[in-house]
């Protein structure tokens, strides 16, 4: 892997940033630092074509005898078993009105990044190196120090968060990811003016039925599906109760007197027979 980027900043100013690991961490595009970890350690989300891969790892930057800088890094996928190893050499070559940042090194990776097209991966790496050189020059001139660096996200206690949840909450870098265009706001139907009714006096009954149906629909808004399914309809849509069968109590009202009369007649007949004997 070889790549060159020209920046309008002297090489000595760039070396001042590369010699400070804390300043190097601030110029890595999209790096989300972990609290209490090494200066150049955390999560980095990279977009490759229409896919995005998030890595968690650390990078070590050291100055060599030839005034070049060695970069050694290892990272693993936050969602997967893939990993990547990086061995990079950064040299600063003097040029007119600035210097040229020369990248030379190798990288090996497996997992999701290996399944993506090679040209898309190369384009993503080139974009990352260009952004790093631009932010390195901005930090060397003091332009990157005007905006305060956001503090690293606090580490979640055990049992209250995972790396996947932290990845979803971490903001994406605008230079590495593509943000979808904002959807236009749609006007609410509840705020629209209701036009006056064009019904005549002869349609008053139909208008009342429509109003009852609209009221029934409004009362269902905000209810759960179970409440709506079991809620009885109102107005003209209410169920008609079944007719109740009424049993007349007239035969029962004359049964008791008839039984008493039969018993009295039997007693009188028995006494009359005894007298005759």
Coordinates of N, CA and C in Angstrom, one line a residue, residues 5-169:
X5 N 0.0 12.4 0.0 CA -0.9 13.5 0.1 C -0.1 14.8 0.4
X6 N -0.4 15.8 -0.4 CA 0.3 17.1 -0.1 C -0.5 17.9 0.8
X7 N 0.1 18.6 1.8 CA -0.5 19.5 2.7 C 0.3 20.8 2.8
X8 N -0.3 21.9 2.8 CA 0.4 23.2 2.8 C 0.9 23.6 4.2
X9 N 1.6 22.7 4.9 CA 2.1 22.9 6.2 C 3.5 22.4 6.3
X10 N 4.5 23.1 6.9 CA 5.8 22.6 7.0 C 5.9 21.3 7.7
X11 N 7.0 20.5 7.4 CA 7.1 19.2 8.0 C 7.3 19.2 9.5
X12 N 8.1 20.3 10.0 CA 8.3 20.4 11.4 C 7.0 20.6 12.2
X13 N 6.1 21.3 11.7 CA 4.8 21.5 12.4 C 4.1 20.1 12.5
X14 N 4.1 19.3 11.4 CA 3.4 18.0 11.5 C 4.1 17.1 12.4
X15 N 5.4 17.2 12.6 CA 6.1 16.3 13.5 C 5.7 16.6 15.0
X16 N 5.4 17.9 15.2 CA 5.0 18.2 16.6 C 3.7 17.5 17.0
X17 N 2.8 17.3 16.0 CA 1.6 16.6 16.3 C 1.8 15.1 16.3
X18 N 2.6 14.6 15.4 CA 2.9 13.1 15.4 C 3.6 12.6 16.7
X19 N 4.4 13.6 17.3 CA 5.1 13.2 18.5 C 4.2 13.1 19.7
X20 N 3.0 13.6 19.6 CA 2.1 13.6 20.8 C 1.0 12.6 20.5
X21 N 0.9 11.5 21.2 CA -0.1 10.5 21.0 C -1.6 11.0 21.2
X22 N -1.7 11.9 22.2 CA -3.0 12.5 22.4 C -3.5 13.3 21.2
X23 N -2.6 14.1 20.6 CA -3.0 14.9 19.4 C -3.2 14.0 18.2
X24 N -2.5 12.9 18.1 CA -2.7 11.9 17.0 C -4.1 11.3 17.1
X25 N -4.5 11.0 18.3 CA -5.9 10.4 18.5 C -7.0 11.4 18.0
X26 N -6.7 12.7 18.2 CA -7.8 13.6 17.8 C -7.9 13.8 16.3
X27 N -6.8 13.4 15.6 CA -6.8 13.7 14.1 C -7.2 12.4 13.3
X28 N -7.4 11.3 14.0 CA -7.8 10.0 13.3 C -9.3 10.2 13.0
X29 N -9.7 10.2 11.8 CA -11.1 10.4 11.4 C -12.1 9.4 12.0
X30 N -13.1 9.8 12.7 CA -14.1 8.9 13.2 C -13.7 8.1 14.4
X31 N -12.6 8.3 15.0 CA -12.2 7.5 16.2 C -12.9 7.9 17.4
X32 N -13.6 6.9 18.1 CA -14.3 7.1 19.3 C -13.5 6.5 20.4
X33 N -12.8 7.3 21.2 CA -11.9 6.9 22.2 C -12.6 6.2 23.4
X34 N -12.0 5.2 24.0 CA -12.5 4.5 25.2 C -11.9 5.2 26.4
X35 N -12.7 5.3 27.4 CA -12.3 6.0 28.6 C -11.3 5.1 29.4
X36 N -10.2 5.7 29.8 CA -9.2 5.0 30.5 C -8.3 4.1 29.7
X37 N -8.4 4.1 28.4 CA -7.6 3.3 27.5 C -6.4 4.1 27.0
X38 N -5.6 3.5 26.1 CA -4.4 4.1 25.5 C -4.9 5.4 24.7
X39 N -4.0 6.3 24.5 CA -4.4 7.5 23.7 C -5.0 7.2 22.4
X40 N -4.4 6.3 21.6 CA -4.9 6.0 20.3 C -5.6 4.6 20.4
X41 N -6.7 4.5 21.0 CA -7.5 3.3 21.2 C -8.9 3.6 21.3
X42 N -9.8 2.7 20.7 CA -11.2 2.9 20.7 C -11.9 2.2 19.6
X43 N -13.0 2.8 19.1 CA -13.8 2.2 18.0 C -13.6 3.1 16.8
X44 N -13.6 2.5 15.6 CA -13.5 3.2 14.3 C -14.4 2.6 13.3
X45 N -15.4 3.4 12.8 CA -16.4 2.9 11.9 C -16.0 3.3 10.5
X46 N -15.8 2.4 9.6 CA -15.4 2.6 8.2 C -16.5 2.2 7.3
X47 N -16.9 3.0 6.3 CA -17.9 2.7 5.3 C -17.2 2.3 4.0
X48 N -17.5 1.1 3.6 CA -16.9 0.5 2.3 C -18.1 0.3 1.4
X49 N -18.2 1.2 0.4 CA -19.4 1.1 -0.5 C -20.6 1.3 0.2
X50 N -21.6 0.4 0.2 CA -22.8 0.5 0.9 C -22.8 -0.2 2.2
X51 N -21.6 -0.7 2.6 CA -21.5 -1.4 3.9 C -20.7 -0.6 4.9
X52 N -20.8 -0.9 6.1 CA -20.0 -0.3 7.2 C -19.6 -1.3 8.2
X53 N -18.3 -1.2 8.6 CA -17.7 -2.1 9.5 C -17.1 -1.3 10.6
X54 N -17.3 -1.8 11.8 CA -16.8 -1.1 13.0 C -15.7 -2.0 13.7
X55 N -14.6 -1.4 13.9 CA -13.5 -2.1 14.6 C -13.2 -1.5 15.9
X56 N -12.7 -2.3 16.8 CA -12.2 -1.9 18.1 C -10.8 -2.4 18.3
X57 N -9.9 -1.4 18.6 CA -8.5 -1.8 18.7 C -7.6 -0.6 19.2
X58 N -6.3 -0.7 18.9 CA -5.4 0.3 19.4 C -4.3 0.4 18.3
X59 N -3.7 1.6 18.2 CA -2.6 1.9 17.3 C -1.5 2.6 18.1
X60 N -0.3 2.2 17.8 CA 0.9 2.8 18.4 C 1.8 3.5 17.3
X61 N 2.1 4.8 17.6 CA 2.9 5.6 16.7 C 4.2 5.9 17.4
X62 N 5.3 5.6 16.7 CA 6.7 5.8 17.2 C 7.6 6.4 16.1
X63 N 8.5 7.3 16.6 CA 9.4 8.0 15.7 C 10.7 7.1 15.5
X64 N 11.1 7.0 14.2 CA 12.2 6.2 13.9 C 13.5 7.1 13.7
X65 N 14.6 6.4 13.5 CA 15.9 7.1 13.3 C 15.9 8.0 12.1
X66 N 15.2 7.6 11.0 CA 15.2 8.3 9.8 C 14.2 9.4 9.7
X67 N 13.7 9.8 10.9 CA 12.7 10.9 11.0 C 11.3 10.5 10.4
X68 N 11.2 9.2 10.1 CA 9.9 8.7 9.7 C 9.2 8.1 10.9
X69 N 7.9 7.8 10.8 CA 7.1 7.3 11.9 C 6.5 5.9 11.6
X70 N 6.6 5.0 12.5 CA 6.1 3.7 12.3 C 4.7 3.6 13.1
X71 N 3.8 3.0 12.4 CA 2.4 2.9 12.9 C 2.1 1.4 12.9
X72 N 1.9 0.8 14.1 CA 1.5 -0.6 14.3 C 0.1 -0.6 15.0
X73 N -0.8 -1.4 14.4 CA -2.1 -1.4 14.9 C -2.8 -2.7 14.8
X74 N -3.7 -3.1 15.7 CA -4.5 -4.3 15.7 C -5.9 -3.9 16.1
X75 N -6.9 -4.6 15.4 CA -8.3 -4.3 15.8 C -9.1 -5.5 15.4
X76 N -10.2 -5.6 16.1 CA -11.2 -6.7 15.9 C -12.6 -6.1 15.6
X77 N -13.4 -6.8 14.9 CA -14.7 -6.3 14.6 C -15.6 -6.3 15.8
X78 N -16.4 -5.3 15.9 CA -17.3 -5.2 17.1 C -18.4 -6.2 17.0
X79 N -18.8 -6.5 15.7 CA -19.9 -7.5 15.5 C -19.4 -8.5 14.5
X80 N -18.6 -9.4 15.1 CA -18.1 -10.5 14.2 C -16.8 -11.0 14.8
X81 N -16.2 -11.9 14.0 CA -14.9 -12.5 14.5 C -13.7 -12.0 13.6
X82 N -14.0 -11.1 12.7 CA -12.9 -10.6 11.9 C -11.9 -9.7 12.6
X83 N -10.7 -9.6 12.0 CA -9.7 -8.8 12.6 C -8.8 -8.2 11.5
X84 N -8.0 -7.2 11.9 CA -7.2 -6.5 10.9 C -5.9 -6.1 11.6
X85 N -4.8 -6.2 10.9 CA -3.4 -5.8 11.4 C -2.8 -4.9 10.4
X86 N -2.2 -3.8 11.0 CA -1.7 -2.7 10.1 C -0.2 -2.5 10.5
X87 N 0.6 -2.3 9.5 CA 2.0 -1.9 9.7 C 2.3 -0.9 8.6
X88 N 2.4 0.4 9.1 CA 2.5 1.5 8.2 C 3.7 2.4 8.5
X89 N 4.3 3.0 7.5 CA 5.4 3.9 7.7 C 4.9 5.3 7.1
X90 N 5.0 6.3 7.9 CA 4.7 7.7 7.5 C 5.9 8.5 7.4
X91 N 6.2 9.0 6.2 CA 7.4 9.9 6.0 C 6.9 11.3 5.5
X92 N 7.6 12.3 6.0 CA 7.3 13.7 5.6 C 8.4 14.2 4.7
X93 N 8.0 14.4 3.4 CA 9.0 14.9 2.4 C 8.7 16.3 2.1
X94 N 9.8 17.1 2.2 CA 9.6 18.6 2.0 C 9.3 18.9 0.6
X95 N 8.4 19.9 0.4 CA 7.9 20.3 -0.9 C 7.7 21.8 -0.9
X96 N 7.5 22.4 -2.0 CA 7.3 23.8 -2.1 C 6.0 24.2 -1.5
X97 N 6.0 25.2 -0.6 CA 4.9 25.7 0.1 C 4.2 24.6 1.0
X98 N 5.0 23.6 1.5 CA 4.4 22.6 2.4 C 5.3 21.4 2.4
X99 N 4.6 20.2 2.5 CA 5.3 19.0 2.5 C 4.3 17.9 2.0
X100 N 4.9 16.7 1.7 CA 4.1 15.6 1.2 C 4.1 14.5 2.2
X101 N 3.0 14.0 2.6 CA 2.8 12.9 3.5 C 2.8 11.6 2.7
X102 N 3.9 10.8 2.9 CA 4.0 9.6 2.2 C 3.7 8.4 3.1
X103 N 2.7 7.6 2.6 CA 2.3 6.4 3.3 C 2.9 5.2 2.6
X104 N 3.4 4.2 3.3 CA 3.9 3.0 2.8 C 3.8 1.9 3.8
X105 N 3.2 0.8 3.5 CA 3.0 -0.3 4.5 C 2.1 -1.4 4.0
X106 N 1.8 -2.3 4.9 CA 1.0 -3.5 4.5 C -0.1 -3.6 5.6
X107 N -1.2 -4.3 5.2 CA -2.3 -4.6 6.1 C -2.9 -5.9 5.7
X108 N -3.2 -6.7 6.7 CA -3.9 -8.0 6.5 C -5.2 -8.0 7.3
X109 N -6.2 -8.6 6.7 CA -7.5 -8.6 7.4 C -8.3 -9.8 7.0
X110 N -9.2 -10.2 7.8 CA -10.2 -11.3 7.5 C -11.5 -10.9 8.1
X111 N -12.5 -11.7 7.8 CA -13.9 -11.3 8.2 C -14.7 -10.6 7.1
X112 N -15.5 -9.7 7.5 CA -16.4 -9.0 6.6 C -15.7 -8.2 5.5
X113 N -14.6 -7.6 5.9 CA -13.8 -6.7 5.0 C -13.3 -7.5 3.8
X114 N -13.0 -8.8 4.1 CA -12.4 -9.6 3.0 C -13.5 -10.0 2.0
X115 N -14.7 -10.0 2.4 CA -15.8 -10.4 1.5 C -16.2 -9.2 0.6
X116 N -15.8 -8.0 0.8 CA -16.2 -6.8 0.0 C -15.3 -6.7 -1.2
X117 N -15.8 -5.9 -2.2 CA -14.9 -5.8 -3.4 C -13.6 -5.1 -3.1
X118 N -12.5 -5.5 -3.8 CA -11.2 -4.9 -3.5 C -11.1 -3.4 -3.8
X119 N -11.8 -3.0 -5.0 CA -11.7 -1.6 -5.3 C -12.5 -0.7 -4.3
X120 N -13.6 -1.2 -3.7 CA -14.3 -0.4 -2.7 C -13.5 -0.3 -1.4
X121 N -12.7 -1.4 -1.1 CA -11.9 -1.4 0.1 C -10.7 -0.4 -0.1
X122 N -10.1 -0.4 -1.3 CA -9.0 0.5 -1.6 C -9.5 2.0 -1.5
X123 N -10.7 2.2 -2.1 CA -11.2 3.6 -2.0 C -11.5 4.0 -0.6
X124 N -12.0 3.2 0.3 CA -12.2 3.5 1.7 C -10.9 3.8 2.4
X125 N -9.9 3.0 2.1 CA -8.6 3.3 2.8 C -8.0 4.6 2.3
X126 N -8.1 4.8 1.0 CA -7.5 6.1 0.5 C -8.2 7.3 1.1
X127 N -9.6 7.2 1.2 CA -10.3 8.3 1.8 C -9.9 8.5 3.3
X128 N -9.7 7.4 4.0 CA -9.2 7.5 5.4 C -7.9 8.2 5.5
X129 N -6.9 7.8 4.6 CA -5.6 8.4 4.7 C -5.6 9.9 4.3
X130 N -6.5 10.3 3.3 CA -6.6 11.7 2.9 C -7.2 12.5 4.1
X131 N -8.2 12.0 4.8 CA -8.8 12.7 5.9 C -7.8 12.8 7.0
X132 N -7.0 11.8 7.3 CA -6.0 11.9 8.3 C -4.9 12.9 8.0
X133 N -4.5 13.0 6.8 CA -3.5 14.1 6.4 C -4.1 15.5 6.6
X134 N -5.4 15.6 6.2 CA -6.0 16.9 6.3 C -6.2 17.4 7.7
X135 N -6.6 16.5 8.6 CA -6.8 16.8 10.0 C -5.5 17.0 10.7
X136 N -4.4 16.2 10.2 CA -3.1 16.4 10.8 C -2.6 17.8 10.5
X137 N -2.8 18.3 9.3 CA -2.4 19.7 8.9 C -3.2 20.7 9.7
X138 N -4.5 20.5 9.9 CA -5.3 21.4 10.6 C -4.9 21.5 12.1
X139 N -4.5 20.3 12.7 CA -4.1 20.4 14.0 C -2.7 21.0 14.2
X140 N -1.8 20.9 13.1 CA -0.5 21.5 13.2 C -0.6 23.1 13.1
X141 N -1.6 23.6 12.4 CA -1.8 25.0 12.2 C -2.7 25.6 13.3
X142 N -3.2 24.8 14.2 CA -4.1 25.3 15.2 C -5.5 25.4 14.9
X143 N -5.9 25.1 13.6 CA -7.3 25.2 13.2 C -8.2 24.1 13.9
X144 N -7.5 22.9 14.1 CA -8.3 21.8 14.7 C -8.5 22.0 16.2
X145 N -7.7 23.0 16.9 CA -7.8 23.2 18.3 C -8.9 24.2 18.6
X146 N -9.5 24.9 17.6 CA -10.6 25.9 17.9 C -11.8 25.2 18.4
X147 N -12.2 24.1 17.8 CA -13.4 23.3 18.3 C -13.0 22.4 19.3
X148 N -13.7 22.3 20.5 CA -13.3 21.4 21.6 C -13.5 20.0 21.2
X149 N -12.6 19.1 21.6 CA -12.8 17.7 21.3 C -13.8 17.1 22.3
X150 N -14.8 16.4 21.7 CA -15.8 15.8 22.6 C -15.2 14.8 23.5
X151 N -15.7 14.7 24.8 CA -15.1 13.7 25.7 C -15.4 12.3 25.3
X152 N -14.6 11.4 25.7 CA -14.8 9.9 25.3 C -16.1 9.5 26.1
X153 N -16.8 8.6 25.4 CA -18.0 8.0 26.1 C -17.7 7.3 27.3
X154 N -18.5 7.4 28.4 CA -18.2 6.6 29.7 C -18.4 5.2 29.4
X155 N -17.5 4.4 30.1 CA -17.6 2.9 30.0 C -18.8 2.5 30.7
X156 N -19.6 1.6 30.1 CA -20.8 1.1 30.7 C -20.5 0.0 31.8
X157 N -21.2 0.0 32.9 CA -20.9 -1.1 33.9 C -21.3 -2.4 33.4
X158 N -20.8 -3.5 34.1 CA -21.1 -4.8 33.6 C -22.6 -5.1 33.7
X159 N -23.2 -5.7 32.6 CA -24.6 -6.0 32.7 C -25.5 -4.9 32.2
X160 N -24.9 -3.7 31.9 CA -25.8 -2.6 31.5 C -25.5 -2.1 30.1
X161 N -24.7 -2.8 29.3 CA -24.5 -2.3 27.9 C -23.5 -3.3 27.3
X162 N -23.5 -3.3 26.0 CA -22.6 -4.1 25.2 C -21.9 -3.3 24.2
X163 N -20.9 -3.9 23.5 CA -20.2 -3.1 22.5 C -21.2 -2.8 21.3
X164 N -22.1 -3.7 21.0 CA -23.1 -3.4 20.0 C -23.9 -2.2 20.2
X165 N -24.4 -2.1 21.5 CA -25.2 -0.9 21.9 C -24.4 0.3 21.8
X166 N -23.1 0.3 22.2 CA -22.3 1.5 22.1 C -22.0 1.8 20.7
X167 N -21.9 0.8 19.8 CA -21.7 1.1 18.4 C -22.9 1.9 17.8
X168 N -24.1 1.5 18.2 CA -25.3 2.1 17.7 C -25.4 3.6 18.1
X169 N -24.9 3.8 19.4 CA -25.1 5.2 20.0 C -23.9 6.1 19.5

